[in-house]
Structures are given as structure tokens and as C-alpha cells.
């Protein structure tokens, strides 16, 4: 797929399919009995949901949570070049979807290990970004690398430690990566810097 400038609609639809927000996915059929679903407002609800036409099961599709970390070794920050769509070949922070029964900080540690083979120590939460078009919330932490040993995981083409001035700003995968990097820098300079809360629309996501 083309994820160059101007391809927001393609990117959005792929993200929606992945996150279970389009009718082309499993919500078209009941997860309990396999019968077709229809959009119905259930009793004691005010929003249409996929409801099974046979057994009546209500399939609630809930927002997803992404968790990640801005990781430093001394004054260098860890970045990963994406090996998967969307935005393959662009640089990002180690981050991914939260697993069941996992806390957001545990998820950030796991994602960093999976994507950069790196071990980190979480310092504190620095940002929460809401992206309503894809029903996604992104949570970022400030963290320190325990050692400078890094290597690309299965979802990374390469990884690197970058000085601030050498960060490939024009090759970042998403605007949330830029926001989190800038927020991390301010948080390191000012220990009591507040957590950043942003809600942005899809057309603003690209760096």
C-alpha cells in the first residue's frame, strides 16, 4: 500500500480493519455461534452494536491501547525503523498494543524488548494521546536503557541510538512519535513537567 503523503484514507482503513472497526471483519458474525450480526441498539444502551441475529449476543468492540517508551542511553534516544505496515521503513519509538492482563508499563517494557532487544527501566508516564478515528489511545513512558546493547526485533528493520540533532525528523512514522520525543526532552529537563494529554484527528497524525 502507498503510505506517502495524501494516502490518509488508505492508512485509516487499514488501521480500522486491523483494529476491528470495519464491517469487513469478525464483527459481521457472532463470536459465540457464528450467525450473522446486525447493528441494533441493545436494551439499556444508546448506541448501535453488532448483535447476533440468532442467539442475541451483543458484541462490544472496545478501543485499543498502544503503549510505548522513549528510551535513553545517556543523551541518546532509541528509535526503531518499522518492518511492518503502516509506514514501513519509517522510524518510530518502541511501542505496540497492550496485551490482556498486562499493565501499560509492563507493555512498554515488553514492546521495547520485542522490537529492539533492549532492556529498560521505566521512569514515569509522560504522555497520553487519543486518536478517536481509529479508537486508539497511546500511552508513552520515559525510560532508561539498562545497557546500550540493542538489536532489531522481528518488527524492526534496524534500530539505533540517536543524538537529538541526528534524529531523522523527516522520516518519523507518525506525529505521535514526534510529540512523545519532544515531551520526553522537556520531561528530562524539568522533572516536574506535567503529563501531556492530546486528542488529535487522523489528518494530523503524520510528522
JSON list of C-alpha atoms in Angstrom, two decimals:
[
{"chain": "A", "resi": 1, "resn": "UNK", "atom": "CA", "xyz": [0.00, 0.00, 0.00]},
{"chain": "A", "resi": 2, "resn": "UNK", "atom": "CA", "xyz": [1.00, 3.61, -0.58]},
{"chain": "A", "resi": 3, "resn": "UNK", "atom": "CA", "xyz": [1.55, 5.38, 2.73]},
{"chain": "A", "resi": 4, "resn": "UNK", "atom": "CA", "xyz": [3.06, 8.51, 1.22]},
{"chain": "A", "resi": 5, "resn": "UNK", "atom": "CA", "xyz": [1.59, 11.97, 1.78]},
{"chain": "A", "resi": 6, "resn": "UNK", "atom": "CA", "xyz": [-2.03, 12.09, 0.66]},
{"chain": "A", "resi": 7, "resn": "UNK", "atom": "CA", "xyz": [-2.80, 8.46, 1.45]},
{"chain": "A", "resi": 8, "resn": "UNK", "atom": "CA", "xyz": [-4.56, 9.12, 4.77]},
{"chain": "A", "resi": 9, "resn": "UNK", "atom": "CA", "xyz": [-7.74, 7.32, 3.71]},
{"chain": "A", "resi": 10, "resn": "UNK", "atom": "CA", "xyz": [-5.84, 4.12, 2.83]},
{"chain": "A", "resi": 11, "resn": "UNK", "atom": "CA", "xyz": [-3.88, 4.27, 6.09]},
{"chain": "A", "resi": 12, "resn": "UNK", "atom": "CA", "xyz": [-7.02, 4.89, 8.13]},
{"chain": "A", "resi": 13, "resn": "UNK", "atom": "CA", "xyz": [-8.92, 1.99, 6.59]},
{"chain": "A", "resi": 14, "resn": "UNK", "atom": "CA", "xyz": [-6.03, -0.44, 7.10]},
{"chain": "A", "resi": 15, "resn": "UNK", "atom": "CA", "xyz": [-5.77, 0.63, 10.74]},
{"chain": "A", "resi": 16, "resn": "UNK", "atom": "CA", "xyz": [-9.52, 0.27, 11.18]},
{"chain": "A", "resi": 17, "resn": "UNK", "atom": "CA", "xyz": [-9.51, -3.22, 9.66]},
{"chain": "A", "resi": 18, "resn": "UNK", "atom": "CA", "xyz": [-6.63, -4.23, 11.92]},
{"chain": "A", "resi": 19, "resn": "UNK", "atom": "CA", "xyz": [-8.34, -2.85, 15.00]},
{"chain": "A", "resi": 20, "resn": "UNK", "atom": "CA", "xyz": [-11.71, -4.44, 14.21]},
{"chain": "A", "resi": 21, "resn": "UNK", "atom": "CA", "xyz": [-13.61, -1.28, 13.35]},
{"chain": "A", "resi": 22, "resn": "UNK", "atom": "CA", "xyz": [-14.85, -2.10, 9.82]},
{"chain": "A", "resi": 23, "resn": "UNK", "atom": "CA", "xyz": [-17.78, -4.35, 8.99]},
{"chain": "A", "resi": 24, "resn": "UNK", "atom": "CA", "xyz": [-15.44, -6.48, 6.82]},
{"chain": "A", "resi": 25, "resn": "UNK", "atom": "CA", "xyz": [-14.01, -8.14, 9.93]},
{"chain": "A", "resi": 26, "resn": "UNK", "atom": "CA", "xyz": [-15.18, -10.65, 12.52]},
{"chain": "A", "resi": 27, "resn": "UNK", "atom": "CA", "xyz": [-17.92, -8.38, 13.91]},
{"chain": "A", "resi": 28, "resn": "UNK", "atom": "CA", "xyz": [-20.06, -9.37, 10.90]},
{"chain": "A", "resi": 29, "resn": "UNK", "atom": "CA", "xyz": [-20.54, -12.75, 12.60]},
{"chain": "A", "resi": 30, "resn": "UNK", "atom": "CA", "xyz": [-21.30, -13.78, 16.15]},
{"chain": "A", "resi": 31, "resn": "UNK", "atom": "CA", "xyz": [-18.19, -14.90, 18.09]},
{"chain": "A", "resi": 32, "resn": "UNK", "atom": "CA", "xyz": [-20.34, -17.34, 20.10]},
{"chain": "A", "resi": 33, "resn": "UNK", "atom": "CA", "xyz": [-22.43, -19.16, 17.48]},
{"chain": "A", "resi": 34, "resn": "UNK", "atom": "CA", "xyz": [-21.20, -17.87, 14.11]},
{"chain": "A", "resi": 35, "resn": "UNK", "atom": "CA", "xyz": [-24.53, -16.47, 12.92]},
{"chain": "A", "resi": 36, "resn": "UNK", "atom": "CA", "xyz": [-24.62, -13.07, 11.13]},
{"chain": "A", "resi": 37, "resn": "UNK", "atom": "CA", "xyz": [-24.89, -9.93, 13.22]},
{"chain": "A", "resi": 38, "resn": "UNK", "atom": "CA", "xyz": [-26.89, -6.77, 12.64]},
{"chain": "A", "resi": 39, "resn": "UNK", "atom": "CA", "xyz": [-26.45, -3.27, 14.01]},
{"chain": "A", "resi": 40, "resn": "UNK", "atom": "CA", "xyz": [-29.02, -2.88, 16.78]},
{"chain": "A", "resi": 41, "resn": "UNK", "atom": "CA", "xyz": [-29.29, -0.63, 19.82]},
{"chain": "A", "resi": 42, "resn": "UNK", "atom": "CA", "xyz": [-29.46, -3.09, 22.74]},
{"chain": "A", "resi": 43, "resn": "UNK", "atom": "CA", "xyz": [-31.84, -2.61, 25.62]},
{"chain": "A", "resi": 44, "resn": "UNK", "atom": "CA", "xyz": [-30.47, -0.13, 28.21]},
{"chain": "A", "resi": 45, "resn": "UNK", "atom": "CA", "xyz": [-27.96, 1.17, 25.65]},
{"chain": "A", "resi": 46, "resn": "UNK", "atom": "CA", "xyz": [-27.89, 4.24, 23.38]},
{"chain": "A", "resi": 47, "resn": "UNK", "atom": "CA", "xyz": [-25.51, 3.11, 20.64]},
{"chain": "A", "resi": 48, "resn": "UNK", "atom": "CA", "xyz": [-25.86, 0.56, 17.84]},
{"chain": "A", "resi": 49, "resn": "UNK", "atom": "CA", "xyz": [-23.82, -2.60, 18.40]},
{"chain": "A", "resi": 50, "resn": "UNK", "atom": "CA", "xyz": [-23.24, -5.81, 16.41]},
{"chain": "A", "resi": 51, "resn": "UNK", "atom": "CA", "xyz": [-25.98, -8.09, 17.77]},
{"chain": "A", "resi": 52, "resn": "UNK", "atom": "CA", "xyz": [-26.34, -11.75, 16.79]},
{"chain": "A", "resi": 53, "resn": "UNK", "atom": "CA", "xyz": [-29.46, -12.44, 14.73]},
{"chain": "A", "resi": 54, "resn": "UNK", "atom": "CA", "xyz": [-29.68, -15.94, 16.25]},
{"chain": "A", "resi": 55, "resn": "UNK", "atom": "CA", "xyz": [-28.59, -16.04, 19.89]},
{"chain": "A", "resi": 56, "resn": "UNK", "atom": "CA", "xyz": [-28.82, -12.30, 20.61]},
{"chain": "A", "resi": 57, "resn": "UNK", "atom": "CA", "xyz": [-25.24, -11.96, 21.84]},
{"chain": "A", "resi": 58, "resn": "UNK", "atom": "CA", "xyz": [-24.09, -8.32, 21.91]},
{"chain": "A", "resi": 59, "resn": "UNK", "atom": "CA", "xyz": [-20.55, -7.96, 20.53]},
{"chain": "A", "resi": 60, "resn": "UNK", "atom": "CA", "xyz": [-18.96, -4.88, 22.12]},
{"chain": "A", "resi": 61, "resn": "UNK", "atom": "CA", "xyz": [-15.99, -3.55, 20.12]},
{"chain": "A", "resi": 62, "resn": "UNK", "atom": "CA", "xyz": [-13.85, -1.54, 22.51]},
{"chain": "A", "resi": 63, "resn": "UNK", "atom": "CA", "xyz": [-10.98, 0.91, 21.91]},
{"chain": "A", "resi": 64, "resn": "UNK", "atom": "CA", "xyz": [-7.42, -0.38, 21.79]},
{"chain": "A", "resi": 65, "resn": "UNK", "atom": "CA", "xyz": [-4.46, 0.83, 23.84]},
{"chain": "A", "resi": 66, "resn": "UNK", "atom": "CA", "xyz": [-0.95, 1.32, 22.50]},
{"chain": "A", "resi": 67, "resn": "UNK", "atom": "CA", "xyz": [1.89, 1.60, 24.98]},
{"chain": "A", "resi": 68, "resn": "UNK", "atom": "CA", "xyz": [5.48, 2.62, 24.32]},
{"chain": "A", "resi": 69, "resn": "UNK", "atom": "CA", "xyz": [8.58, 4.23, 25.73]},
{"chain": "A", "resi": 70, "resn": "UNK", "atom": "CA", "xyz": [11.05, 6.97, 24.90]},
{"chain": "A", "resi": 71, "resn": "UNK", "atom": "CA", "xyz": [14.25, 5.25, 25.96]},
{"chain": "A", "resi": 72, "resn": "UNK", "atom": "CA", "xyz": [17.57, 6.97, 26.61]},
{"chain": "A", "resi": 73, "resn": "UNK", "atom": "CA", "xyz": [21.13, 5.81, 26.96]},
{"chain": "A", "resi": 74, "resn": "UNK", "atom": "CA", "xyz": [22.91, 8.87, 28.34]},
{"chain": "A", "resi": 75, "resn": "UNK", "atom": "CA", "xyz": [21.82, 11.59, 25.87]},
{"chain": "A", "resi": 76, "resn": "UNK", "atom": "CA", "xyz": [20.90, 9.27, 23.02]},
{"chain": "A", "resi": 77, "resn": "UNK", "atom": "CA", "xyz": [17.36, 8.09, 22.26]},
{"chain": "A", "resi": 78, "resn": "UNK", "atom": "CA", "xyz": [16.34, 4.69, 20.91]},
{"chain": "A", "resi": 79, "resn": "UNK", "atom": "CA", "xyz": [14.48, 4.55, 17.58]},
{"chain": "A", "resi": 80, "resn": "UNK", "atom": "CA", "xyz": [13.31, 1.59, 15.50]},
{"chain": "A", "resi": 81, "resn": "UNK", "atom": "CA", "xyz": [12.80, 1.51, 11.73]},
{"chain": "A", "resi": 82, "resn": "UNK", "atom": "CA", "xyz": [9.46, -0.18, 11.05]},
{"chain": "A", "resi": 83, "resn": "UNK", "atom": "CA", "xyz": [9.46, -3.52, 9.21]},
{"chain": "A", "resi": 84, "resn": "UNK", "atom": "CA", "xyz": [5.65, -3.71, 9.06]},
{"chain": "A", "resi": 85, "resn": "UNK", "atom": "CA", "xyz": [2.82, -1.58, 7.73]},
{"chain": "A", "resi": 86, "resn": "UNK", "atom": "CA", "xyz": [1.64, 1.02, 8.24]},
{"chain": "A", "resi": 87, "resn": "UNK", "atom": "CA", "xyz": [4.63, 3.27, 7.46]},
{"chain": "A", "resi": 88, "resn": "UNK", "atom": "CA", "xyz": [7.16, 0.53, 6.83]},
{"chain": "A", "resi": 89, "resn": "UNK", "atom": "CA", "xyz": [10.69, 1.95, 6.55]},
{"chain": "A", "resi": 90, "resn": "UNK", "atom": "CA", "xyz": [9.96, 4.94, 8.79]},
{"chain": "A", "resi": 91, "resn": "UNK", "atom": "CA", "xyz": [11.40, 5.48, 12.26]},
{"chain": "A", "resi": 92, "resn": "UNK", "atom": "CA", "xyz": [9.33, 5.07, 15.38]},
{"chain": "A", "resi": 93, "resn": "UNK", "atom": "CA", "xyz": [9.56, 4.53, 19.12]},
{"chain": "A", "resi": 94, "resn": "UNK", "atom": "CA", "xyz": [9.26, 1.01, 20.53]},
{"chain": "A", "resi": 95, "resn": "UNK", "atom": "CA", "xyz": [5.52, 0.67, 21.08]},
{"chain": "A", "resi": 96, "resn": "UNK", "atom": "CA", "xyz": [2.61, -1.65, 20.40]},
{"chain": "A", "resi": 97, "resn": "UNK", "atom": "CA", "xyz": [-0.75, -2.94, 21.51]},
{"chain": "A", "resi": 98, "resn": "UNK", "atom": "CA", "xyz": [-1.30, -3.80, 25.13]},
{"chain": "A", "resi": 99, "resn": "UNK", "atom": "CA", "xyz": [-1.86, -7.50, 25.83]},
{"chain": "A", "resi": 100, "resn": "UNK", "atom": "CA", "xyz": [-4.61, -8.91, 28.03]},
{"chain": "A", "resi": 101, "resn": "UNK", "atom": "CA", "xyz": [-3.84, -8.84, 31.75]},
{"chain": "A", "resi": 102, "resn": "UNK", "atom": "CA", "xyz": [-0.86, -6.53, 31.17]},
{"chain": "A", "resi": 103, "resn": "UNK", "atom": "CA", "xyz": [-0.26, -3.10, 32.69]},
{"chain": "A", "resi": 104, "resn": "UNK", "atom": "CA", "xyz": [0.74, -0.22, 30.44]},
{"chain": "A", "resi": 105, "resn": "UNK", "atom": "CA", "xyz": [4.26, -0.02, 31.90]},
{"chain": "A", "resi": 106, "resn": "UNK", "atom": "CA", "xyz": [4.74, -3.78, 31.54]},
{"chain": "A", "resi": 107, "resn": "UNK", "atom": "CA", "xyz": [3.61, -3.47, 27.92]},
{"chain": "A", "resi": 108, "resn": "UNK", "atom": "CA", "xyz": [6.16, -0.74, 27.21]},
{"chain": "A", "resi": 109, "resn": "UNK", "atom": "CA", "xyz": [8.95, -2.89, 28.65]},
{"chain": "A", "resi": 110, "resn": "UNK", "atom": "CA", "xyz": [7.81, -5.90, 26.58]},
{"chain": "A", "resi": 111, "resn": "UNK", "atom": "CA", "xyz": [7.47, -3.93, 23.33]},
{"chain": "A", "resi": 112, "resn": "UNK", "atom": "CA", "xyz": [10.98, -2.49, 23.73]},
{"chain": "A", "resi": 113, "resn": "UNK", "atom": "CA", "xyz": [12.40, -5.96, 24.24]},
{"chain": "A", "resi": 114, "resn": "UNK", "atom": "CA", "xyz": [10.49, -7.34, 21.24]},
{"chain": "A", "resi": 115, "resn": "UNK", "atom": "CA", "xyz": [11.28, -4.51, 18.82]},
{"chain": "A", "resi": 116, "resn": "UNK", "atom": "CA", "xyz": [14.80, -3.54, 19.88]},
{"chain": "A", "resi": 117, "resn": "UNK", "atom": "CA", "xyz": [16.03, -6.48, 22.02]},
{"chain": "A", "resi": 118, "resn": "UNK", "atom": "CA", "xyz": [16.62, -3.88, 24.72]},
{"chain": "A", "resi": 119, "resn": "UNK", "atom": "CA", "xyz": [16.04, -3.93, 28.45]},
{"chain": "A", "resi": 120, "resn": "UNK", "atom": "CA", "xyz": [14.74, -0.76, 30.04]},
{"chain": "A", "resi": 121, "resn": "UNK", "atom": "CA", "xyz": [13.82, 0.75, 33.38]},
{"chain": "A", "resi": 122, "resn": "UNK", "atom": "CA", "xyz": [10.64, 2.82, 33.36]},
{"chain": "A", "resi": 123, "resn": "UNK", "atom": "CA", "xyz": [10.96, 6.27, 34.90]},
{"chain": "A", "resi": 124, "resn": "UNK", "atom": "CA", "xyz": [7.46, 7.75, 34.60]},
{"chain": "A", "resi": 125, "resn": "UNK", "atom": "CA", "xyz": [4.49, 8.29, 32.31]},
{"chain": "A", "resi": 126, "resn": "UNK", "atom": "CA", "xyz": [4.90, 11.39, 30.14]},
{"chain": "A", "resi": 127, "resn": "UNK", "atom": "CA", "xyz": [2.07, 11.44, 27.59]},
{"chain": "A", "resi": 128, "resn": "UNK", "atom": "CA", "xyz": [-1.39, 10.15, 26.68]},
{"chain": "A", "resi": 129, "resn": "UNK", "atom": "CA", "xyz": [-2.60, 10.68, 23.11]},
{"chain": "A", "resi": 130, "resn": "UNK", "atom": "CA", "xyz": [-6.14, 9.99, 21.95]},
{"chain": "A", "resi": 131, "resn": "UNK", "atom": "CA", "xyz": [-6.88, 9.18, 18.29]},
{"chain": "A", "resi": 132, "resn": "UNK", "atom": "CA", "xyz": [-10.65, 8.77, 18.05]},
{"chain": "A", "resi": 133, "resn": "UNK", "atom": "CA", "xyz": [-10.87, 7.90, 14.34]},
{"chain": "A", "resi": 134, "resn": "UNK", "atom": "CA", "xyz": [-9.15, 4.58, 14.98]},
{"chain": "A", "resi": 135, "resn": "UNK", "atom": "CA", "xyz": [-10.49, 4.25, 18.55]},
{"chain": "A", "resi": 136, "resn": "UNK", "atom": "CA", "xyz": [-6.96, 4.22, 19.91]},
{"chain": "A", "resi": 137, "resn": "UNK", "atom": "CA", "xyz": [-5.24, 5.61, 22.99]},
{"chain": "A", "resi": 138, "resn": "UNK", "atom": "CA", "xyz": [-1.46, 5.82, 23.08]},
{"chain": "A", "resi": 139, "resn": "UNK", "atom": "CA", "xyz": [0.45, 5.93, 26.39]},
{"chain": "A", "resi": 140, "resn": "UNK", "atom": "CA", "xyz": [4.15, 6.82, 26.46]},
{"chain": "A", "resi": 141, "resn": "UNK", "atom": "CA", "xyz": [6.72, 6.49, 29.24]},
{"chain": "A", "resi": 142, "resn": "UNK", "atom": "CA", "xyz": [10.14, 7.98, 29.82]},
{"chain": "A", "resi": 143, "resn": "UNK", "atom": "CA", "xyz": [12.66, 5.17, 30.34]},
{"chain": "A", "resi": 144, "resn": "UNK", "atom": "CA", "xyz": [16.38, 4.45, 30.64]},
{"chain": "A", "resi": 145, "resn": "UNK", "atom": "CA", "xyz": [18.19, 1.67, 28.81]},
{"chain": "A", "resi": 146, "resn": "UNK", "atom": "CA", "xyz": [19.81, -0.69, 31.28]},
{"chain": "A", "resi": 147, "resn": "UNK", "atom": "CA", "xyz": [22.63, -1.33, 28.79]},
{"chain": "A", "resi": 148, "resn": "UNK", "atom": "CA", "xyz": [23.35, 0.15, 25.34]},
{"chain": "A", "resi": 149, "resn": "UNK", "atom": "CA", "xyz": [23.01, -3.30, 23.76]},
{"chain": "A", "resi": 150, "resn": "UNK", "atom": "CA", "xyz": [20.26, -3.16, 21.11]},
{"chain": "A", "resi": 151, "resn": "UNK", "atom": "CA", "xyz": [19.34, -5.17, 18.01]},
{"chain": "A", "resi": 152, "resn": "UNK", "atom": "CA", "xyz": [16.38, -5.22, 15.61]},
{"chain": "A", "resi": 153, "resn": "UNK", "atom": "CA", "xyz": [13.49, -7.48, 16.55]},
{"chain": "A", "resi": 154, "resn": "UNK", "atom": "CA", "xyz": [11.03, -9.10, 14.16]},
{"chain": "A", "resi": 155, "resn": "UNK", "atom": "CA", "xyz": [9.09, -5.86, 13.60]},
{"chain": "A", "resi": 156, "resn": "UNK", "atom": "CA", "xyz": [12.17, -3.66, 13.05]},
{"chain": "A", "resi": 157, "resn": "UNK", "atom": "CA", "xyz": [14.41, -3.31, 10.01]},
{"chain": "A", "resi": 158, "resn": "UNK", "atom": "CA", "xyz": [17.08, -1.63, 12.11]},
{"chain": "A", "resi": 159, "resn": "UNK", "atom": "CA", "xyz": [17.47, 0.16, 15.43]},
{"chain": "A", "resi": 160, "resn": "UNK", "atom": "CA", "xyz": [19.69, 2.98, 16.54]},
{"chain": "A", "resi": 161, "resn": "UNK", "atom": "CA", "xyz": [20.68, 5.37, 19.31]},
{"chain": "A", "resi": 162, "resn": "UNK", "atom": "CA", "xyz": [20.42, 8.97, 18.14]},
{"chain": "A", "resi": 163, "resn": "UNK", "atom": "CA", "xyz": [21.69, 12.26, 19.46]},
{"chain": "A", "resi": 164, "resn": "UNK", "atom": "CA", "xyz": [18.91, 14.84, 19.47]},
{"chain": "A", "resi": 165, "resn": "UNK", "atom": "CA", "xyz": [20.33, 16.67, 16.45]},
{"chain": "A", "resi": 166, "resn": "UNK", "atom": "CA", "xyz": [20.70, 13.44, 14.46]},
{"chain": "A", "resi": 167, "resn": "UNK", "atom": "CA", "xyz": [17.09, 12.25, 14.92]},
{"chain": "A", "resi": 168, "resn": "UNK", "atom": "CA", "xyz": [15.62, 11.72, 11.40]},
{"chain": "A", "resi": 169, "resn": "UNK", "atom": "CA", "xyz": [12.73, 14.11, 11.98]},
{"chain": "A", "resi": 170, "resn": "UNK", "atom": "CA", "xyz": [11.59, 13.96, 8.37]},
{"chain": "A", "resi": 171, "resn": "UNK", "atom": "CA", "xyz": [11.41, 10.16, 8.46]},
{"chain": "A", "resi": 172, "resn": "UNK", "atom": "CA", "xyz": [9.33, 9.62, 11.60]},
{"chain": "A", "resi": 173, "resn": "UNK", "atom": "CA", "xyz": [6.39, 7.28, 11.13]},
{"chain": "A", "resi": 174, "resn": "UNK", "atom": "CA", "xyz": [3.72, 9.27, 12.99]},
{"chain": "A", "resi": 175, "resn": "UNK", "atom": "CA", "xyz": [3.25, 12.66, 14.58]},
{"chain": "A", "resi": 176, "resn": "UNK", "atom": "CA", "xyz": [2.72, 10.98, 17.95]},
{"chain": "A", "resi": 177, "resn": "UNK", "atom": "CA", "xyz": [6.36, 9.84, 17.75]},
{"chain": "A", "resi": 178, "resn": "UNK", "atom": "CA", "xyz": [7.46, 13.46, 17.35]},
{"chain": "A", "resi": 179, "resn": "UNK", "atom": "CA", "xyz": [5.18, 14.61, 20.15]},
{"chain": "A", "resi": 180, "resn": "UNK", "atom": "CA", "xyz": [6.47, 11.93, 22.53]},
{"chain": "A", "resi": 181, "resn": "UNK", "atom": "CA", "xyz": [10.11, 12.72, 21.71]},
{"chain": "A", "resi": 182, "resn": "UNK", "atom": "CA", "xyz": [9.61, 16.42, 22.39]},
{"chain": "A", "resi": 183, "resn": "UNK", "atom": "CA", "xyz": [7.66, 15.67, 25.56]},
{"chain": "A", "resi": 184, "resn": "UNK", "atom": "CA", "xyz": [10.43, 13.34, 26.76]},
{"chain": "A", "resi": 185, "resn": "UNK", "atom": "CA", "xyz": [13.06, 16.01, 26.25]},
{"chain": "A", "resi": 186, "resn": "UNK", "atom": "CA", "xyz": [11.08, 18.53, 28.28]},
{"chain": "A", "resi": 187, "resn": "UNK", "atom": "CA", "xyz": [10.40, 15.92, 30.97]},
{"chain": "A", "resi": 188, "resn": "UNK", "atom": "CA", "xyz": [14.11, 15.17, 31.30]},
{"chain": "A", "resi": 189, "resn": "UNK", "atom": "CA", "xyz": [14.96, 18.87, 31.58]},
{"chain": "A", "resi": 190, "resn": "UNK", "atom": "CA", "xyz": [12.15, 19.56, 34.06]},
{"chain": "A", "resi": 191, "resn": "UNK", "atom": "CA", "xyz": [11.47, 16.66, 36.47]},
{"chain": "A", "resi": 192, "resn": "UNK", "atom": "CA", "xyz": [8.04, 18.01, 37.43]},
{"chain": "A", "resi": 193, "resn": "UNK", "atom": "CA", "xyz": [6.95, 18.60, 33.85]},
{"chain": "A", "resi": 194, "resn": "UNK", "atom": "CA", "xyz": [3.27, 17.56, 33.59]},
{"chain": "A", "resi": 195, "resn": "UNK", "atom": "CA", "xyz": [1.96, 14.60, 31.61]},
{"chain": "A", "resi": 196, "resn": "UNK", "atom": "CA", "xyz": [0.91, 15.72, 28.14]},
{"chain": "A", "resi": 197, "resn": "UNK", "atom": "CA", "xyz": [-2.69, 15.00, 27.11]},
{"chain": "A", "resi": 198, "resn": "UNK", "atom": "CA", "xyz": [-3.66, 15.41, 23.45]},
{"chain": "A", "resi": 199, "resn": "UNK", "atom": "CA", "xyz": [-6.61, 14.39, 21.33]},
{"chain": "A", "resi": 200, "resn": "UNK", "atom": "CA", "xyz": [-5.88, 14.69, 17.63]},
{"chain": "A", "resi": 201, "resn": "UNK", "atom": "CA", "xyz": [-7.60, 13.91, 14.37]},
{"chain": "A", "resi": 202, "resn": "UNK", "atom": "CA", "xyz": [-6.22, 11.41, 11.85]},
{"chain": "A", "resi": 203, "resn": "UNK", "atom": "CA", "xyz": [-5.14, 14.00, 9.29]},
{"chain": "A", "resi": 204, "resn": "UNK", "atom": "CA", "xyz": [-2.76, 15.42, 11.93]},
{"chain": "A", "resi": 205, "resn": "UNK", "atom": "CA", "xyz": [-1.01, 12.12, 12.67]},
{"chain": "A", "resi": 206, "resn": "UNK", "atom": "CA", "xyz": [1.85, 12.36, 10.19]},
{"chain": "A", "resi": 207, "resn": "UNK", "atom": "CA", "xyz": [5.03, 14.13, 11.18]}
]
